[in-house]
Short mmCIF file of C-alpha atoms (C1' of nucleotides) in Angstrom, two decimals:
data_model
loop_
_atom_site.label_atom_id
_atom_site.label_comp_id
_atom_site.label_asym_id
_atom_site.label_seq_id
_atom_site.Cartn_x
_atom_site.Cartn_y
_atom_site.Cartn_z
CA UNK E 978 0.00 0.00 0.00
CA UNK E 979 2.26 2.74 -1.29
CA UNK E 980 -0.27 5.54 -0.97
CA UNK E 981 -0.84 4.89 2.69
CA UNK E 982 2.88 4.64 3.26
CA UNK E 983 3.59 8.06 1.84
CA UNK E 984 0.75 9.57 3.82
CA UNK E 985 1.68 7.87 7.06
CA UNK E 986 5.28 8.95 6.84
CA UNK E 987 4.36 12.31 8.31
CA UNK E 988 1.90 10.83 10.78
CA UNK E 989 3.04 11.17 14.35
CA UNK E 990 1.74 10.84 17.87
CA UNK E 991 3.75 13.79 19.10
CA UNK E 992 3.90 17.43 18.16
CA UNK E 993 5.18 20.59 19.75
CA UNK E 994 4.47 24.27 19.34
CA UNK E 995 6.60 27.25 20.20
CA UNK E 996 4.48 29.43 22.47
CA UNK E 997 4.80 32.67 24.39
CA UNK E 998 2.69 33.44 27.46
CA UNK E 999 0.97 30.06 27.64
CA UNK E 1000 0.15 28.94 31.19
CA UNK E 1001 -1.17 25.40 30.84
CA UNK E 1002 -2.17 25.10 34.51
CA UNK E 1003 -4.25 28.27 34.42
CA UNK E 1004 -5.73 27.51 31.00
CA UNK E 1005 -6.81 23.93 31.70
CA UNK E 1006 -7.59 24.41 35.38
CA UNK E 1007 -9.53 27.67 35.41
CA UNK E 1008 -12.97 26.17 34.94
CA UNK E 1009 -13.62 26.90 31.26
CA UNK E 1010 -13.34 23.18 30.39
CA UNK E 1011 -14.04 20.25 32.67
CA UNK E 1012 -12.37 17.15 31.29
CA UNK E 1013 -8.68 17.87 31.93
CA UNK E 1014 -6.82 16.04 34.67
CA UNK E 1015 -3.52 17.22 36.02
CA UNK E 1016 -0.77 14.65 36.42
CA UNK E 1017 2.69 15.01 37.90
CA UNK E 1018 4.11 16.89 34.94
CA UNK E 1019 1.33 16.87 32.37
CA UNK E 1020 -2.39 17.24 31.71
CA UNK E 1021 -4.57 14.51 30.19
CA UNK E 1022 -7.88 15.08 28.47
CA UNK E 1023 -10.04 14.39 25.44
CA UNK E 1024 -10.41 16.75 22.49
CA UNK E 1025 -12.62 15.97 19.49
CA UNK E 1026 -12.90 12.36 20.57
CA UNK E 1027 -9.14 11.90 20.87
CA UNK E 1028 -7.08 11.19 23.96
CA UNK E 1029 -4.53 13.97 24.47
CA UNK E 1030 -1.64 14.56 26.88
CA UNK E 1031 -0.09 18.02 27.16
CA UNK E 1032 3.09 19.25 28.76
CA UNK E 1033 4.59 22.71 28.92
CA UNK E 1034 8.33 23.21 28.97
CA UNK E 1035 9.77 26.71 28.86
CA UNK E 1036 8.56 28.09 25.53
CA UNK E 1037 7.42 24.77 24.12
CA UNK E 1038 4.02 23.14 24.36
CA UNK E 1039 4.29 19.37 23.86
CA UNK E 1040 1.30 17.33 22.73
CA UNK E 1041 0.89 13.57 22.56
CA UNK E 1042 -1.97 11.50 21.14
CA UNK E 1043 -2.75 7.79 21.27
CA UNK E 1044 -2.99 7.37 17.49
CA UNK E 1045 -0.90 9.07 14.79
CA UNK E 1046 -2.03 12.27 13.10
CA UNK E 1047 -0.72 14.08 10.06
CA UNK E 1048 -3.08 17.02 10.55
CA UNK E 1049 -2.98 18.60 14.00
CA UNK E 1050 -5.13 21.64 13.27
CA UNK E 1051 -7.98 20.31 15.44
CA UNK E 1052 -5.74 20.57 18.49
CA UNK E 1053 -4.00 23.82 17.52
CA UNK E 1054 -7.42 25.40 17.09
CA UNK E 1055 -8.67 24.05 20.43
CA UNK E 1056 -5.58 25.29 22.26
CA UNK E 1057 -5.46 28.58 20.34
CA UNK E 1058 -1.70 28.28 20.07
CA UNK E 1059 -1.61 30.82 17.24
CA UNK E 1060 -3.44 33.60 19.06
CA UNK E 1061 -1.36 36.58 20.14
CA UNK E 1062 -1.97 36.93 23.86
CA UNK E 1063 0.11 40.09 24.23
CA UNK E 1064 -2.04 41.80 21.60
CA UNK E 1065 -5.20 40.68 23.39
CA UNK E 1066 -3.99 41.90 26.78
CA UNK E 1067 -3.09 45.22 25.18
CA UNK E 1068 -6.76 45.82 24.41
CA UNK E 1069 -7.68 45.61 28.11
CA UNK E 1070 -8.45 48.92 29.80
CA UNK E 1071 -5.53 50.11 31.93
CA UNK E 1072 -7.06 49.91 35.39
CA UNK E 1073 -5.84 48.57 38.71
CA UNK E 1074 -8.04 45.45 38.96
CA UNK E 1075 -7.07 44.19 35.51
CA UNK E 1076 -3.41 45.02 36.06
CA UNK E 1077 -3.52 42.87 39.20
CA UNK E 1078 -5.40 40.05 37.45
CA UNK E 1079 -3.00 39.99 34.50
CA UNK E 1080 0.01 40.12 36.81
CA UNK E 1081 -1.34 37.11 38.69
CA UNK E 1082 -2.71 35.02 35.80
CA UNK E 1083 -0.68 36.01 32.72
CA UNK E 1084 -0.59 33.12 30.28
CA UNK E 1085 -4.20 32.10 30.87
CA UNK E 1086 -5.75 31.40 27.45
CA UNK E 1087 -9.30 31.02 26.29
CA UNK E 1088 -9.73 27.68 24.54
CA UNK E 1089 -11.87 27.15 21.46
CA UNK E 1090 -14.10 24.31 22.59
CA UNK E 1091 -16.53 22.09 20.73
CA UNK E 1092 -19.97 23.70 20.95
CA UNK E 1093 -21.98 20.64 21.99
CA UNK E 1094 -19.66 19.58 24.79
CA UNK E 1095 -19.46 23.17 25.97
CA UNK E 1096 -23.22 23.69 25.92
CA UNK E 1097 -23.90 20.38 27.66
CA UNK E 1098 -21.23 20.97 30.28
CA UNK E 1099 -22.51 24.42 31.19
CA UNK E 1100 -26.10 23.21 31.32
CA UNK E 1101 -24.76 20.91 34.03
CA UNK E 1102 -22.89 23.73 35.75
CA UNK E 1103 -25.66 25.72 37.36
CA UNK E 1104 -25.32 25.98 41.14
CA UNK E 1105 -22.53 23.41 41.10
CA UNK E 1106 -18.95 23.77 42.23
CA UNK E 1107 -16.34 23.25 39.52
CA UNK E 1108 -15.13 20.03 41.14
CA UNK E 1109 -18.67 18.67 41.05
CA UNK E 1110 -19.15 19.68 37.43
CA UNK E 1111 -16.02 17.71 36.59
CA UNK E 1112 -17.39 14.67 38.40
CA UNK E 1113 -20.75 14.82 36.64
CA UNK E 1114 -19.19 15.29 33.18
CA UNK E 1115 -16.79 12.44 33.85
CA UNK E 1116 -19.65 10.13 34.85
CA UNK E 1117 -21.61 11.02 31.72
CA UNK E 1118 -18.59 10.26 29.52
CA UNK E 1119 -17.72 7.00 31.29
CA UNK E 1120 -21.27 5.69 31.07
CA UNK E 1121 -22.39 6.95 27.67
CA UNK E 1122 -19.28 7.97 25.71
CA UNK E 1123 -17.32 5.76 23.33
CA UNK E 1124 -14.14 4.11 24.64
CA UNK E 1125 -11.11 5.71 23.01
CA UNK E 1126 -7.65 4.41 22.13
CA UNK E 1127 -5.15 5.30 24.84
CA UNK E 1128 -1.41 4.64 25.12
CA UNK E 1129 -0.24 1.59 27.07
CA UNK E 1130 -0.62 1.91 30.85
CA UNK E 1131 -2.90 4.92 30.55
CA UNK E 1132 -6.29 5.01 32.22
CA UNK E 1133 -9.33 4.37 30.01
CA UNK E 1134 -10.72 7.40 28.18
CA UNK E 1135 -14.12 8.12 26.67
CA UNK E 1136 -15.55 10.55 24.18
CA UNK E 1137 -18.10 13.12 25.21
CA UNK E 1138 -21.41 11.51 24.20
CA UNK E 1139 -23.03 12.93 21.07
CA UNK E 1140 -26.36 14.77 21.13
CA UNK E 1141 -28.00 11.73 19.50
CA UNK E 1142 -26.64 9.40 22.15
CA UNK E 1143 -27.86 11.58 25.01
CA UNK E 1144 -31.19 12.26 23.32
CA UNK E 1145 -31.92 8.52 23.39
CA UNK E 1146 -31.28 8.20 27.12
CA UNK E 1147 -33.95 8.36 29.78
CA UNK E 1148 -34.12 11.17 32.30
CA UNK E 1149 -33.46 8.69 35.10
CA UNK E 1150 -30.29 7.44 33.40
CA UNK E 1151 -29.05 11.02 33.39
CA UNK E 1152 -30.17 11.71 36.95
CA UNK E 1153 -28.10 8.69 37.98
CA UNK E 1154 -25.07 10.79 36.97
CA UNK E 1155 -25.90 13.11 39.87
CA UNK E 1156 -27.06 16.01 37.73
CA UNK E 1157 -30.38 16.38 39.54
CA UNK E 1158 -32.84 18.89 38.12
CA UNK E 1159 -30.48 19.58 35.21
CA UNK E 1160 -31.24 16.20 33.63
CA UNK E 1161 -34.36 17.29 31.70
CA UNK E 1162 -32.50 20.39 30.51
CA UNK E 1163 -29.65 18.32 29.08
CA UNK E 1164 -32.10 15.86 27.53
CA UNK E 1165 -34.09 18.63 25.84
CA UNK E 1166 -30.95 20.35 24.54
CA UNK E 1167 -29.64 17.06 23.13
CA UNK E 1168 -32.96 16.54 21.37
CA UNK E 1169 -32.95 20.03 19.89
CA UNK E 1170 -29.44 19.54 18.48
CA UNK E 1171 -30.03 15.96 17.35
CA UNK E 1172 -33.20 16.89 15.48
CA UNK E 1173 -31.62 19.92 13.88
CA UNK E 1174 -33.84 22.46 15.63
CA UNK E 1175 -30.66 24.06 16.98
CA UNK E 1176 -27.64 24.28 14.66
CA UNK E 1177 -24.69 24.92 16.94
CA UNK E 1178 -22.18 25.28 14.09
CA UNK E 1179 -24.12 28.14 12.55
CA UNK E 1180 -24.20 30.21 15.74
CA UNK E 1181 -20.75 31.66 15.08
CA UNK E 1182 -21.99 33.16 11.81
CA UNK E 1183 -24.79 35.11 13.51
CA UNK E 1184 -24.68 38.44 15.29
CA UNK E 1185 -24.03 37.88 19.00
CA UNK E 1186 -27.52 38.91 20.21
CA UNK E 1187 -29.23 36.54 17.80
CA UNK E 1188 -26.92 33.64 18.65
CA UNK E 1189 -27.57 34.30 22.34
CA UNK E 1190 -31.30 34.41 21.77
CA UNK E 1191 -31.24 31.01 20.06
CA UNK E 1192 -29.31 29.42 22.91
CA UNK E 1193 -31.65 30.93 25.49
CA UNK E 1194 -34.63 29.24 23.87
CA UNK E 1195 -33.36 26.06 25.50
CA UNK E 1196 -34.81 25.16 28.88
CA UNK E 1197 -32.24 25.77 31.58
CA UNK E 1198 -30.11 28.08 29.42
CA UNK E 1199 -30.20 31.69 30.56
CA UNK E 1200 -27.89 34.61 29.83
CA UNK E 1201 -24.93 33.28 31.80
CA UNK E 1202 -24.77 29.80 30.27
CA UNK E 1203 -25.45 31.24 26.81
CA UNK E 1204 -22.53 33.64 27.26
CA UNK E 1205 -20.25 30.78 28.27
CA UNK E 1206 -21.04 28.88 25.06
CA UNK E 1207 -20.68 32.02 22.94
CA UNK E 1208 -17.32 32.85 24.51
CA UNK E 1209 -15.75 29.41 25.01
CA UNK E 1210 -17.01 27.67 21.86
CA UNK E 1211 -18.33 30.16 19.30
CA UNK E 1212 -15.54 32.71 19.33
CA UNK E 1213 -17.55 35.72 20.50
CA UNK E 1214 -14.86 37.69 22.28
CA UNK E 1215 -17.32 40.18 23.69
CA UNK E 1216 -19.54 37.62 25.42
CA UNK E 1217 -19.22 38.26 29.15
CA UNK E 1218 -20.56 35.54 31.45
CA UNK E 1219 -21.58 36.95 34.83
CA UNK E 1220 -21.73 34.30 37.55
CA UNK E 1221 -21.60 34.79 41.31
CA UNK E 1222 -17.81 35.17 41.26
CA UNK E 1223 -17.71 37.75 38.50
CA UNK E 1224 -20.59 39.63 40.12
CA UNK E 1225 -18.63 39.78 43.36
CA UNK E 1226 -15.44 40.76 41.58
CA UNK E 1227 -17.06 43.57 39.62
CA UNK E 1228 -18.95 44.88 42.64
CA UNK E 1229 -15.88 44.90 44.87
CA UNK E 1230 -13.33 46.06 42.34
CA UNK E 1231 -15.29 48.51 40.20
CA UNK E 1232 -18.31 49.56 42.30
CA UNK E 1233 -16.50 50.41 45.53
CA UNK E 1234 -17.77 47.23 47.19
CA UNK E 1235 -21.35 48.21 46.62
CA UNK E 1236 -23.58 45.44 45.36
CA UNK E 1237 -24.24 46.47 41.77
CA UNK E 1238 -27.60 45.73 40.16
CA UNK E 1239 -27.77 43.31 37.21
CA UNK E 1240 -28.47 46.21 34.87
CA UNK E 1241 -25.44 48.13 36.10
CA UNK E 1242 -23.25 45.07 35.69
CA UNK E 1243 -24.45 44.46 32.13
CA UNK E 1244 -23.92 48.04 31.06
CA UNK E 1245 -20.53 48.29 32.72
CA UNK E 1246 -19.31 45.02 31.22
CA UNK E 1247 -20.48 46.03 27.76
CA UNK E 1248 -18.84 49.45 27.85
CA UNK E 1249 -15.67 49.08 29.90
CA UNK E 1250 -13.68 46.05 28.79
CA UNK E 1251 -13.36 46.47 25.04
CA UNK E 1252 -13.29 43.94 22.19
CA UNK E 1253 -11.83 41.17 24.37
CA UNK E 1254 -14.23 41.64 27.27
CA UNK E 1255 -14.68 37.90 27.57
CA UNK E 1256 -10.95 37.42 28.02
CA UNK E 1257 -10.95 40.10 30.71
CA UNK E 1258 -13.85 38.33 32.38
CA UNK E 1259 -11.88 35.08 32.55
CA UNK E 1260 -8.86 36.84 34.03
CA UNK E 1261 -11.05 38.44 36.71
CA UNK E 1262 -12.83 35.13 37.36
CA UNK E 1263 -9.61 33.16 37.78
CA UNK E 1264 -7.92 35.94 39.74
CA UNK E 1265 -10.71 36.29 42.26
CA UNK E 1266 -10.94 32.53 42.74
CA UNK E 1267 -7.22 31.92 43.18
CA UNK E 1268 -5.73 35.10 44.65
CA UNK E 1269 -8.83 37.01 45.57
CA UNK E 1270 -9.66 35.80 49.06
CA UNK E 1271 -7.74 38.62 50.72
CA UNK E 1272 -8.60 41.22 48.09
CA UNK E 1273 -12.30 40.44 48.40
CA UNK E 1274 -12.80 40.14 52.12
CA UNK E 1275 -10.97 43.24 53.26
"C1'" DC A 750 -25.16 20.62 61.35
"C1'" DT A 751 -25.26 25.05 57.93
"C1'" DC A 752 -23.91 27.45 53.88
"C1'" DC A 753 -23.27 27.67 49.16
"C1'" DA A 754 -21.98 26.32 44.42
"C1'" DG A 755 -19.41 29.28 36.85
"C1'" DG A 756 -28.23 29.65 37.34
"C1'" DC A 757 -32.69 29.41 35.78
"C1'" DG A 758 -37.70 30.11 35.70
"C1'" DC A 759 -41.45 31.86 37.84
"C1'" DC A 760 -43.64 34.80 40.93
"C1'" DT A 761 -44.41 39.21 43.41
"C1'" DT A 762 -43.39 43.98 44.27
"C1'" DA Z 597 -36.26 46.13 36.82
"C1'" DA Z 598 -35.28 44.00 41.02
"C1'" DG Z 599 -35.76 40.70 44.66
"C1'" DG Z 600 -37.35 36.04 46.57
"C1'" DC Z 601 -37.76 31.22 46.16
"C1'" DG Z 602 -37.38 26.23 44.88
"C1'" DC Z 603 -34.76 23.18 42.54
"C1'" DA Z 604 -30.81 18.26 43.44
"C1'" DT Z 605 -26.59 17.21 45.10
"C1'" DG Z 606 -22.55 17.31 47.66
"C1'" DG Z 607 -18.06 20.06 49.01
"C1'" DA Z 608 -16.29 22.72 52.71
#
DNA sequence: CTCCAGGCGCCTT
DNA sequence: AAGGCGCATGGA
C-alpha cells in the first residue's frame, strides 16, 4: 500500500508548538473546560474524541496522542496556540483590577471548545462547584461515551457523548449521573441539536444577540450559560458571562464594594472592557478565585 | 449541622 | 427592573 505509506510517513503521535505566554495550569484548570486532569508533569484530556496529553516546557508546548495524526489543526485550534496573547492583553483597559489580574494570571488562554460539549457541560454547571461539574461530566462520559484508544498503561478514556446518544437516554439514566434537576434540561438540549432544531455550528456566523437568543430558547439556558457557550465555543470575544464570582469581583473592584444591580453590571461590562471583554472576564474570574480571598474580604 | 456552588424560571413587588 | 424562592446534590 504505497499511498498509505507516503501519507503515514508524516503521521506522528507527538507534536510541539513554540508558544509565548501560555500557562497550561491556568488555562486547563480555570474552569472553562471540565475534562482535563492534572498529572505530575502533564495534563490529560479528550479533544474531538481523541485522547490527548499536554506538557509545557519553557517556551514549548508538547502534545501527545494515542494514534498518529498528520493534521494537528484540530488541536491547535482548540488550544489557540496561534493567538497573540500580548495583543489581546493590550486591548484591556488600563485599570488597577485588571493590572492585578493579568500580573497574577498572565498566560491564561481562552480555549476554542466544541460547541456541543461546551453547551452540555454548562447546562450541568448551574449551582454546582467546579469540582462537582467535573465529576458529573466524567460520569456522563464514562457511562455513555465511546471508549477511546489510549497509550499503554494509561487510564481508560471516553468521548463526550453525542447529542444523538444523550437524546436517546432516559431522564433517570441522566439523573443517575448526579445532575439532579439539570437532567431534563440536558435531555431537551440534546434533542434540539439531534433533530436539527438548533444548529450549533451556525451560531458563530450570527450576530451575537441573535446567537444568544437562540441558545436561550433552550430550557435551563439563561444569559450566563449562553454567554459561556458564545465565549468558550463560538468565538464571540465580547460575550461576558456573569456568575456569582464575577458579580462579586465587579462589585468589589469597580463599584466600591457596593452590590451592583444586574443592569449596572451588564452596562458596565459592555462598555468598559473592550473587544476582548470575555478574556478580561476570565482573568477576573480566575484571579478572584485563586488570589482574591484577601482582596475580596478586606 | 449550615452554607453555598461558573443559574434558571417563575412569581411578586 | 429587582428581589425572593425552589430546585438536586454534595463540598467545605
